[in-house]
GROMACS .gro file of C-alpha atoms in nm:
model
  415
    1UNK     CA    1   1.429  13.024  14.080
    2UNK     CA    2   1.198  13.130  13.769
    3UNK     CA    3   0.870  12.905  13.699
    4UNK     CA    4   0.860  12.762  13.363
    5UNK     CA    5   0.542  12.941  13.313
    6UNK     CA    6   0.450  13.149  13.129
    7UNK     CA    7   0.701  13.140  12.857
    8UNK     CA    8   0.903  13.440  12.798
    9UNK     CA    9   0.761  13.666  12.466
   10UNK     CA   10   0.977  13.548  12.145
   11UNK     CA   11   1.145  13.783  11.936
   12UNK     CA   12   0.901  13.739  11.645
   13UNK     CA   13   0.959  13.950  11.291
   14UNK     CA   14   0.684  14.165  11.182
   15UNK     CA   15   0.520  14.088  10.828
   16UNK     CA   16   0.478  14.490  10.849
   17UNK     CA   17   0.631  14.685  10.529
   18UNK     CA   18   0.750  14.936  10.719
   19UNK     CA   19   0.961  14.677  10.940
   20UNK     CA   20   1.064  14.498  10.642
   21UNK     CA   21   1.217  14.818  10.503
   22UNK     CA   22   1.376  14.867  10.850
   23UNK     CA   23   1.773  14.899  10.885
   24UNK     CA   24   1.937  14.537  10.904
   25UNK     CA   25   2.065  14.402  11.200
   26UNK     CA   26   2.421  14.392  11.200
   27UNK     CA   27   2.527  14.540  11.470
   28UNK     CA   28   2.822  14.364  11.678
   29UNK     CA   29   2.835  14.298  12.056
   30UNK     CA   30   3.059  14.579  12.070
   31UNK     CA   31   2.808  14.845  11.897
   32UNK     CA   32   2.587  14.747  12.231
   33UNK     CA   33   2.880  14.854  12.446
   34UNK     CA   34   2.989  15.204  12.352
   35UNK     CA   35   2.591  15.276  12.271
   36UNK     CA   36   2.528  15.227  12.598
   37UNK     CA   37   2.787  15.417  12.764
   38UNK     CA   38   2.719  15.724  12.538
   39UNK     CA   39   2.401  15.706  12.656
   40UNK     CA   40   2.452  15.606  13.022
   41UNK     CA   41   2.800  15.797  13.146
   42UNK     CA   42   2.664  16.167  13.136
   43UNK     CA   43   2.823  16.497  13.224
   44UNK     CA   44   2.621  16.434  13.554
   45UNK     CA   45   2.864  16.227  13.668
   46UNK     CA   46   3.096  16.524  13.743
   47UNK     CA   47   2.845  16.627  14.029
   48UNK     CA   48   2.831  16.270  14.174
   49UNK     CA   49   3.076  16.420  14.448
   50UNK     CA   50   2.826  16.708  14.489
   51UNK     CA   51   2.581  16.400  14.600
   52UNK     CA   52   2.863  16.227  14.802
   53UNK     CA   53   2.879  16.536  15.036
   54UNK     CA   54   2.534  16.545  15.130
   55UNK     CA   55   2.504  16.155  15.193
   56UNK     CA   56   2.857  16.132  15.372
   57UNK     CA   57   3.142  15.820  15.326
   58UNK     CA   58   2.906  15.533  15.399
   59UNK     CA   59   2.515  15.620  15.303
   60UNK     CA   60   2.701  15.752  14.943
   61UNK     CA   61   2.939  15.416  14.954
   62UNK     CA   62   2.621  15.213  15.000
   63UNK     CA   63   2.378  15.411  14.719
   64UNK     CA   64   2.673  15.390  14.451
   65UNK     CA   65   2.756  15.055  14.454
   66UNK     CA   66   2.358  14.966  14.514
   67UNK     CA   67   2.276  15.143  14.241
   68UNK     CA   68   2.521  14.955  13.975
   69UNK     CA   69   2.393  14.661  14.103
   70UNK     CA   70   2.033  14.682  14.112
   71UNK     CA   71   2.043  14.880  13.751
   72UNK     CA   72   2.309  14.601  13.583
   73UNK     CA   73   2.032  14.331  13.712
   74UNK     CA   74   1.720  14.542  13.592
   75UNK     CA   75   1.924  14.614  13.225
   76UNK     CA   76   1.980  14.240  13.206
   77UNK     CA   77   1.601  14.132  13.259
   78UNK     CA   78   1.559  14.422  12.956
   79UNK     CA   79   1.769  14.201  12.749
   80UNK     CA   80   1.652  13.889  12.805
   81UNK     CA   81   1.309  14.005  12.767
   82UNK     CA   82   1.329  14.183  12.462
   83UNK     CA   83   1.096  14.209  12.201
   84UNK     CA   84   0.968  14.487  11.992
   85UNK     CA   85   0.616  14.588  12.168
   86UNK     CA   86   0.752  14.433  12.529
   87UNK     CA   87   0.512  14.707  12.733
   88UNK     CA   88   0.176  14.564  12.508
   89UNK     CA   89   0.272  14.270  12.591
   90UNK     CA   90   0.250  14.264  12.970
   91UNK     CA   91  -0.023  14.553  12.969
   92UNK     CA   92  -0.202  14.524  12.657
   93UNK     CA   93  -0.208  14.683  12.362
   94UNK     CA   94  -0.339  14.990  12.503
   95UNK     CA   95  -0.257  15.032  12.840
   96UNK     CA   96   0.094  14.921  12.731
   97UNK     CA   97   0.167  15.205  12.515
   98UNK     CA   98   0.031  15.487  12.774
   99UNK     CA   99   0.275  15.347  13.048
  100UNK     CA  100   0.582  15.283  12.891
  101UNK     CA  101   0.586  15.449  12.576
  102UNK     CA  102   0.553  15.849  12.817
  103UNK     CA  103   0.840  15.760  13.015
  104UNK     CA  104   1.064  15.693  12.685
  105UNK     CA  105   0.988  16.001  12.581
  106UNK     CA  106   1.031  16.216  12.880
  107UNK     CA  107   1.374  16.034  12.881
  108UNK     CA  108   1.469  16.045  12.535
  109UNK     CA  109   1.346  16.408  12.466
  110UNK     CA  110   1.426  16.564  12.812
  111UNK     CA  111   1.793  16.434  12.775
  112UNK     CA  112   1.805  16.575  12.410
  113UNK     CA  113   1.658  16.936  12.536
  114UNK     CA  114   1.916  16.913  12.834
  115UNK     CA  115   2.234  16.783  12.589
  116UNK     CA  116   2.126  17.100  12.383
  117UNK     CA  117   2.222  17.306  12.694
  118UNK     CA  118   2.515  17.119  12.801
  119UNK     CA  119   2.679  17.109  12.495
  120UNK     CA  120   2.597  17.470  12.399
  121UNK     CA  121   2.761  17.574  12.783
  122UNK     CA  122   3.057  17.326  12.771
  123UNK     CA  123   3.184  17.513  12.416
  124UNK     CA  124   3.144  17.802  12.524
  125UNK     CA  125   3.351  17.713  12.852
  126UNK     CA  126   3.614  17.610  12.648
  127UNK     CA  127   3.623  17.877  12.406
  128UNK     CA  128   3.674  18.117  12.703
  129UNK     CA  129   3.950  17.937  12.812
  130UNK     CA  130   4.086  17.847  12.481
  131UNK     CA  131   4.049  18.234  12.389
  132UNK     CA  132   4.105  18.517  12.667
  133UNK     CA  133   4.121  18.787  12.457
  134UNK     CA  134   3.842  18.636  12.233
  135UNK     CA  135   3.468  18.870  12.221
  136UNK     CA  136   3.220  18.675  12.467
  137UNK     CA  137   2.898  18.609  12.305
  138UNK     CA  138   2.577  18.483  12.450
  139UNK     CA  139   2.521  18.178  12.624
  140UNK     CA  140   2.189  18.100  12.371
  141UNK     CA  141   2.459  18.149  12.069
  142UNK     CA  142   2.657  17.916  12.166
  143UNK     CA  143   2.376  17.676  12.217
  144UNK     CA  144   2.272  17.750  11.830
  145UNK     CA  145   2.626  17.673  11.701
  146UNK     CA  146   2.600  17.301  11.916
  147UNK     CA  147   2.276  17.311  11.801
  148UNK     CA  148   2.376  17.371  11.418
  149UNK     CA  149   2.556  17.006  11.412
  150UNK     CA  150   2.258  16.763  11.474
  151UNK     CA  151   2.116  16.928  11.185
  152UNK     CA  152   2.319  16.711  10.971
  153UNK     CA  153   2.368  16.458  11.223
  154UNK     CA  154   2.008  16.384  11.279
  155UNK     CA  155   1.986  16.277  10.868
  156UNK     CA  156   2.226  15.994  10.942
  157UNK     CA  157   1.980  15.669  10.877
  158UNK     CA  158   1.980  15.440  11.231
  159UNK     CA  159   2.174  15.317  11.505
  160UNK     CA  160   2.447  15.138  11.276
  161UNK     CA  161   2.512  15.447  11.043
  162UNK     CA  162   2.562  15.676  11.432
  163UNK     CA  163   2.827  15.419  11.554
  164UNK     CA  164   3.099  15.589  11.500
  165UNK     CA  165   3.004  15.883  11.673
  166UNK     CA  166   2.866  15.733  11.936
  167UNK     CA  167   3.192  15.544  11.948
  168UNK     CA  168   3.384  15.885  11.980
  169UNK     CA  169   3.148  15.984  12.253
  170UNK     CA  170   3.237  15.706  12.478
  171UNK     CA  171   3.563  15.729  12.458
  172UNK     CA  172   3.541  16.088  12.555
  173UNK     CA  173   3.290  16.018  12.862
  174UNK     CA  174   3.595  15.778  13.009
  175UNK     CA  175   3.857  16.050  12.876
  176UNK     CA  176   3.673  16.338  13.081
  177UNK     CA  177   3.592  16.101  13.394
  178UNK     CA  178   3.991  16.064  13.396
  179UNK     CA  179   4.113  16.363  13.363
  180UNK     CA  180   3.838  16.485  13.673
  181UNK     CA  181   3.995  16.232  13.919
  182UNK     CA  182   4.344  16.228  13.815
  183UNK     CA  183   4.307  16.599  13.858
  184UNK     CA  184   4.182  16.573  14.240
  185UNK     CA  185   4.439  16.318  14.287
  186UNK     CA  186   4.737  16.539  14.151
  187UNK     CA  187   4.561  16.844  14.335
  188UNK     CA  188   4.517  16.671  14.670
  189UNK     CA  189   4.321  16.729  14.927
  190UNK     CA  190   4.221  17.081  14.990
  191UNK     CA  191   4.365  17.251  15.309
  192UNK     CA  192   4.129  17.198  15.614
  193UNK     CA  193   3.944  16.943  15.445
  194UNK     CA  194   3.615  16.836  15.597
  195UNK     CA  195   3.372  16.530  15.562
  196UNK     CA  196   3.118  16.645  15.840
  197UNK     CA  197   2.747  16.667  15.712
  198UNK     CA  198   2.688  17.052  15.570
  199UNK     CA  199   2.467  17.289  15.832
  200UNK     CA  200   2.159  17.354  15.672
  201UNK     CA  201   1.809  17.344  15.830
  202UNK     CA  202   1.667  16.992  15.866
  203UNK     CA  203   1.390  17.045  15.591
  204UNK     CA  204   1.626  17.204  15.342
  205UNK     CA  205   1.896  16.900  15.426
  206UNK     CA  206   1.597  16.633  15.382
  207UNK     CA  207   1.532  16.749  15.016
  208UNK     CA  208   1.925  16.794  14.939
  209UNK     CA  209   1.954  16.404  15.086
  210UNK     CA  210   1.685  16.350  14.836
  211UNK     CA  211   1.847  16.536  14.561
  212UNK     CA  212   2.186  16.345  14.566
  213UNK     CA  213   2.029  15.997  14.580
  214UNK     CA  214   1.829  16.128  14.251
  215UNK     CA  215   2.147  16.278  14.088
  216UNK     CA  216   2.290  15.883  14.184
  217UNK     CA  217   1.993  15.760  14.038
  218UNK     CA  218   1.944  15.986  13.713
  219UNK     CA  219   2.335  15.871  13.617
  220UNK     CA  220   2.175  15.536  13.528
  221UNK     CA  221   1.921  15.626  13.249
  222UNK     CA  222   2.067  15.403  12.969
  223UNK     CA  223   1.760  15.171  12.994
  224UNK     CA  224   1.545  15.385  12.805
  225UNK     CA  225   1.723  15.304  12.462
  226UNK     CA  226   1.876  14.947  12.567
  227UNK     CA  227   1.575  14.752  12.395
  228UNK     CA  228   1.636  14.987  12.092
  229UNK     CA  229   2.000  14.922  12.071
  230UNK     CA  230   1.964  14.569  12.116
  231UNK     CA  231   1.727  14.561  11.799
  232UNK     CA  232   2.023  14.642  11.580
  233UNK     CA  233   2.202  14.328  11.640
  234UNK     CA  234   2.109  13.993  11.450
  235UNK     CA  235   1.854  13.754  11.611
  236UNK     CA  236   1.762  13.374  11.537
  237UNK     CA  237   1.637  13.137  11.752
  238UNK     CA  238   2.016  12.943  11.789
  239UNK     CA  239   2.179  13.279  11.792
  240UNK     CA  240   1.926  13.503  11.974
  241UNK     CA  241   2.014  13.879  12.049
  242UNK     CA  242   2.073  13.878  12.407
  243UNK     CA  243   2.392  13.693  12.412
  244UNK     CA  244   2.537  13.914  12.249
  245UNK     CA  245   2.383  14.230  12.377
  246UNK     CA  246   2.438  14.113  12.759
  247UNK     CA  247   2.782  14.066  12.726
  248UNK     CA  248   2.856  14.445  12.585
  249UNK     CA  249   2.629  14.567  12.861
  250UNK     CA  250   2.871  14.383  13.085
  251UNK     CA  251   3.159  14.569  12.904
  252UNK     CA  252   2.998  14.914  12.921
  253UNK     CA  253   2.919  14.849  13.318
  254UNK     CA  254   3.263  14.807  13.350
  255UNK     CA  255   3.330  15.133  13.163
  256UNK     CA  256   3.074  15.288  13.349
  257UNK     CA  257   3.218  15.196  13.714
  258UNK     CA  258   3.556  15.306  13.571
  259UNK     CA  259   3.353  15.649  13.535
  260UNK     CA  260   3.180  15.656  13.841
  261UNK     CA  261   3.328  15.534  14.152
  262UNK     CA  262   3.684  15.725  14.075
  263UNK     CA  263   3.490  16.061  14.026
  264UNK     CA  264   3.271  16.056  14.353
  265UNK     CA  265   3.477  15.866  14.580
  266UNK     CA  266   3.841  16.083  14.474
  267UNK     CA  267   3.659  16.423  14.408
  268UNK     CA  268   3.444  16.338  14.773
  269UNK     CA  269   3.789  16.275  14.893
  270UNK     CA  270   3.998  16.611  14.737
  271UNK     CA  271   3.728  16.860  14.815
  272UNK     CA  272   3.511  16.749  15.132
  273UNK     CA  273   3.208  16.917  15.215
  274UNK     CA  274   3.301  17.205  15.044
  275UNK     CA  275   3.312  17.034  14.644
  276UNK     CA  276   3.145  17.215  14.391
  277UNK     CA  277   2.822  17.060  14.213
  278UNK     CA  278   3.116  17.032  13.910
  279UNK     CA  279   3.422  16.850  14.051
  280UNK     CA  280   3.595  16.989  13.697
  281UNK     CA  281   3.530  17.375  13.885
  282UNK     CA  282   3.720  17.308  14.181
  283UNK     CA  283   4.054  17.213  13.964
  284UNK     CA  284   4.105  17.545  13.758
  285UNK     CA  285   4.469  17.467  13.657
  286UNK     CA  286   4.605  17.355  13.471
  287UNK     CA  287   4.378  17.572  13.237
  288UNK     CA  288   4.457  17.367  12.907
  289UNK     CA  289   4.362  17.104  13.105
  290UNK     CA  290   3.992  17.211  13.189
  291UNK     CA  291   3.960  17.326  12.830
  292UNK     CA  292   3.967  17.008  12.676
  293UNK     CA  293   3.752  16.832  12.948
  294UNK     CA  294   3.487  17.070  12.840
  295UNK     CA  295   3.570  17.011  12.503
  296UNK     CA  296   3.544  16.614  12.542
  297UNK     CA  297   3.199  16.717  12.725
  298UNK     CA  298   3.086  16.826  12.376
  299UNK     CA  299   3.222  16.547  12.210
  300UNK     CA  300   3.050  16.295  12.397
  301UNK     CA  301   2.717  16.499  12.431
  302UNK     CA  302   2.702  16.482  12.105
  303UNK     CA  303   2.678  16.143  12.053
  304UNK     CA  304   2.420  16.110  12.346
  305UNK     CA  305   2.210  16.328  12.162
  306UNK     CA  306   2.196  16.080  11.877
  307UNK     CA  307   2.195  15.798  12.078
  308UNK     CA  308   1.860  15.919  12.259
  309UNK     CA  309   1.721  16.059  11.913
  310UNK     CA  310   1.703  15.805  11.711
  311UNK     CA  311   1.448  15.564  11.842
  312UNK     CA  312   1.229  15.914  11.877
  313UNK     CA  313   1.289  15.969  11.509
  314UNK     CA  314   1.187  15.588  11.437
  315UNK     CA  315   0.840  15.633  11.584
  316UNK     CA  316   0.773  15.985  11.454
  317UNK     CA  317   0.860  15.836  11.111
  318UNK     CA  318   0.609  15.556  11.171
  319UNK     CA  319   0.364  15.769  11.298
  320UNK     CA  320   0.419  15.953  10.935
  321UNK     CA  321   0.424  15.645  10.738
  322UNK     CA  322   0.141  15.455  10.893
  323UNK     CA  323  -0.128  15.706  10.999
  324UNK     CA  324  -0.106  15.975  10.704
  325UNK     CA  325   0.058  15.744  10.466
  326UNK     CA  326   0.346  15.957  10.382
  327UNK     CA  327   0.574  15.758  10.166
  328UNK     CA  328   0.918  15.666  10.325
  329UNK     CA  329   1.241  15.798  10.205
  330UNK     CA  330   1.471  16.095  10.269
  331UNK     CA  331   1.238  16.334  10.271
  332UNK     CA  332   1.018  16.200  10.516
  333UNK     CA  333   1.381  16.176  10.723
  334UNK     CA  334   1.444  16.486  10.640
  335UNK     CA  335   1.172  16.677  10.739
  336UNK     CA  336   1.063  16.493  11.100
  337UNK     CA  337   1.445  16.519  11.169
  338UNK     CA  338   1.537  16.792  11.115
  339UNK     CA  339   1.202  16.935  11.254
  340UNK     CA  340   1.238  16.774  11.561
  341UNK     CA  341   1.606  16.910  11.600
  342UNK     CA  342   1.444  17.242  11.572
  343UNK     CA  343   1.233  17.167  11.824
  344UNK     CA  344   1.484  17.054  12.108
  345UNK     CA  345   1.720  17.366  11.989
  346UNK     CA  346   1.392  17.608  12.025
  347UNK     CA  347   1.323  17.463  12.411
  348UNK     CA  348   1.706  17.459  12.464
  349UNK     CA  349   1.729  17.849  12.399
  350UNK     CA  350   1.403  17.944  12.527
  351UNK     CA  351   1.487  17.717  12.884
  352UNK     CA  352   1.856  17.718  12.966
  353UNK     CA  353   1.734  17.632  13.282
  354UNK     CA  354   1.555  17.312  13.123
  355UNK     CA  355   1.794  17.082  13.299
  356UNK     CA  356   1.597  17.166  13.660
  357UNK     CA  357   1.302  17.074  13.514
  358UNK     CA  358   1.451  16.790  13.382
  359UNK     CA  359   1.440  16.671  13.748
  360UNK     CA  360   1.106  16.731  13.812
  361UNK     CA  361   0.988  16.536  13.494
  362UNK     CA  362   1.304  16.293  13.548
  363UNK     CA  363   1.121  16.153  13.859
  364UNK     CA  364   0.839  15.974  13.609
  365UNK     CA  365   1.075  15.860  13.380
  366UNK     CA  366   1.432  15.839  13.495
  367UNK     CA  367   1.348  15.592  13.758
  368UNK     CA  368   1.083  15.412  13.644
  369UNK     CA  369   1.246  15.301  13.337
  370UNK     CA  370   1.552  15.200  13.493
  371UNK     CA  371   1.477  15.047  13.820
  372UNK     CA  372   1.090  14.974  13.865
  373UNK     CA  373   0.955  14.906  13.503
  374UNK     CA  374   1.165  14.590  13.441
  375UNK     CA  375   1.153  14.458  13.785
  376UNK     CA  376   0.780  14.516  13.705
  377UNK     CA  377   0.758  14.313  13.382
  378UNK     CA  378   0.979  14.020  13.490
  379UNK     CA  379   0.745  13.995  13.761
  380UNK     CA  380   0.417  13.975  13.523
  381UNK     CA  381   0.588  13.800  13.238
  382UNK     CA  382   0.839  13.513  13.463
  383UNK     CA  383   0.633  13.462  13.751
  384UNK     CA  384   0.894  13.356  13.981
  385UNK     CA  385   0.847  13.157  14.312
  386UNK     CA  386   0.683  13.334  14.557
  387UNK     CA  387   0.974  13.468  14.821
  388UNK     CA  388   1.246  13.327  14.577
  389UNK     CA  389   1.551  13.531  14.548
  390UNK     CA  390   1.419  13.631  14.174
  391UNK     CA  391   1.113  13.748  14.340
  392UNK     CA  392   1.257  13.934  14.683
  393UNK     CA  393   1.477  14.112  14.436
  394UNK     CA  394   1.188  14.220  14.195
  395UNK     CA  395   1.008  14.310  14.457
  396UNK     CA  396   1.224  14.521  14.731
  397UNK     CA  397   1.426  14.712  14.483
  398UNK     CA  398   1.215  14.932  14.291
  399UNK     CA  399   1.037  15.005  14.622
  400UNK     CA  400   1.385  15.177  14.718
  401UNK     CA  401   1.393  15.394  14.444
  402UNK     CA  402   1.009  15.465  14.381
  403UNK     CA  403   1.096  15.696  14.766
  404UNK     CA  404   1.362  15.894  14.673
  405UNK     CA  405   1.232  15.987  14.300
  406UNK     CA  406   0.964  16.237  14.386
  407UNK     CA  407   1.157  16.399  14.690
  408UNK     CA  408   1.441  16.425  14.468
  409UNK     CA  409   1.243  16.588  14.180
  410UNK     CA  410   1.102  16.826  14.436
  411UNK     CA  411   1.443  16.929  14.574
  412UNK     CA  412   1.562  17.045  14.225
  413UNK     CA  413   1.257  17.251  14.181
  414UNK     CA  414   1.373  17.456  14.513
  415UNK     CA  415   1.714  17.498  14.438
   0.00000   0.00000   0.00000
């Protein structure tokens, strides 16, 4: 049960010219449910039977479908809280900013530096495959040719102008999640198949543990551009946004359990104890096959990159217009884009290992975005009943997650 007070924050339009000159809102429900799946359903969940054999049939049974849960009821207090400055709000204008606004970024940029790497590896796995007798060139090149794409990419104008490709993109996360359990399936399981825990010493077991209930975690980080996704779709006070943005999150969980739960459970199944940290490894044949799994990897990484770029090109363009006045237009697009491109290609070069950092950072942002943030604002902003189901709920799940994050961050620095 939620009190009736305070009220929830209304979705109130800014008299500010620079949100005024804004893209319209036009998006359709629909836009909200292939956005979110690019940006949710990640090449990480290939290694959610790498996580599966470290937390065993039940523990991993229990932390997947826990997980959906707790992040489909966190993404749907997002939406029905929506509105433009949502962390000022509960925090105040300044305090707001320097809690939320950090974690978006470590998200949004960390995922862009890490989709730099992924896609750059994925094309050159399938070129490799595609091309035996082919000359092998470095990893870093390959990276630079991904790279090269979200140069014109990036110039694309907002959310409603990248919908296509992030349309293409979700279509080839469920494309790739198929063909890596329909693969263990036709495989079977492998001879001498075991489920037992893996011997390890107990401290370096702990921090694995950790490690696979952050990799479990980390595959739900579509929160961090759900508010900005939602702000593409039309809003009145009979017609408000969240109606229509809940029910393509609803679509894109479905998507996303279609995803998930085949590749851990089925690849857990196939390969046992001994499953690689890429269920896709463990299949080699047919070769054709594997190729274009990797090369629906850099389909579909492609799109995420947009997906997480674009609300960090909205407030670098602000930050442009509003504090040194630079007039809007394409060449203020132009050069933040393509600079910040640059930038995320630079780091992705320089640190192909950037993606084990990523968990490190990942523990500040991943999960508090996703599980503890909005459990934290319904709290402040709905003030439900004291011991209400609203309020156990609030209050018990981001205090499982908030364990696990920092353990699992550590674990990735030791591996």
């Amino acid at each position: 049960m939620v009190s009736s007070s305070p009220p929830a924050p209304k979705e109130v339009p800014s008299d500010d010219k620079w949100a005024e000159d804004g893209p319209p809102r036009e998006a359709k429900w629909w836009y909200s449910t292939f956005h979110t799946v690019t940006a949710m359903v990640g090449a990480g969940v290939l290694s959610l039977p790498y996580a599966m054999a470290y937390l065993g049939w039940g523990p991993g049974t229990v932390v997947m479908i826990l997980s959906w849960c707790i992040t489909l009821n966190t993404m749907w207090q997002m939406i029905q809280l929506h509105e433009c400055d949502l962390g000022k709000h509960v925090f105040g204008p300044k305090l707001g900013a320097w809690i939320v606004l950090p974690q978006q970024l470590i998200v949004q940029v960390g995922c862009d530096i890490v989709y730099m790497v992924t896609g750059g590896k994925c094309l050159q796995k399938f070129m490799e495959i595609a091309c035996t007798n082919c000359t092998r060139i470095r990893q870093s090149y390959w990276i630079c040719i991904f790279g090269s794409v979200h140069f014109f990419l990036s110039q694309l104008p907002n959310f409603n102008s990248v919908s296509g490709v992030s349309l293409a993109a979700a279509i080839m996360s469920l494309s790739y999640s198929t063909i890596a359990w329909v693969g263990c399936v036709g495989k079977g399981r492998v001879p001498n198949v075991s489920y037992a825990y893996k011997t390890t010493s107990p401290t370096d077991y702990m921090f694995r543990v950790f490690n696979a209930l952050g990799q479990v975690s980390f595959a739900y980080a579509g929160h961090a551009v759900v508010l900005e996704i939602q702000a593409t779709i039309p809003s009145t006070p009979e017609k408000p946004s969240r109606v229509p943005m809940w029910k393509g999150a609803v679509w894109a969980y479905f998507v996303n359990a279609l995803c998930y739960f085949p590749v851990a459970f089925i690849g857990y199944w196939a390969f046992g104890q001994d499953v690689d940290d890429n269920v896709l490894v463990g299949l080699e044949r047919p070769s054709w096959l594997i190729a274009a799994a990797n090369l629906m990897v850099v389909v579909h990484v492609i799109g995420s990159y947009q997906v997480y770029a674009m609300p960090v090109f909205d407030l670098m363009e602000q930050k442009m217009v509003k504090t040194w006045n630079f007039p809007p237009g394409v060449l203020l697009r132009f050069i933040v884009r393509t600079s910040y491109v640059a930038f995320t290609l630079f780091l992705g070069v320089t640190f192909p290992f950037f993606g084990d950092l990523l968990g490190f950072f990942g523990g500040f942002g991943f999960a508090p975005t996703t599980y503890i943030l909005p459990s934290i604002l319904w709290l402040k902003i709905k003030k439900p009943r004291r011991f209400s189901t609203s309020w156990l709920i609030n209050w018990v799940s981001p205090k499982n997650v908030s364990v696990s994050s920092p353990f699992s961050s550590a674990s990735k620095m030791l591996e």
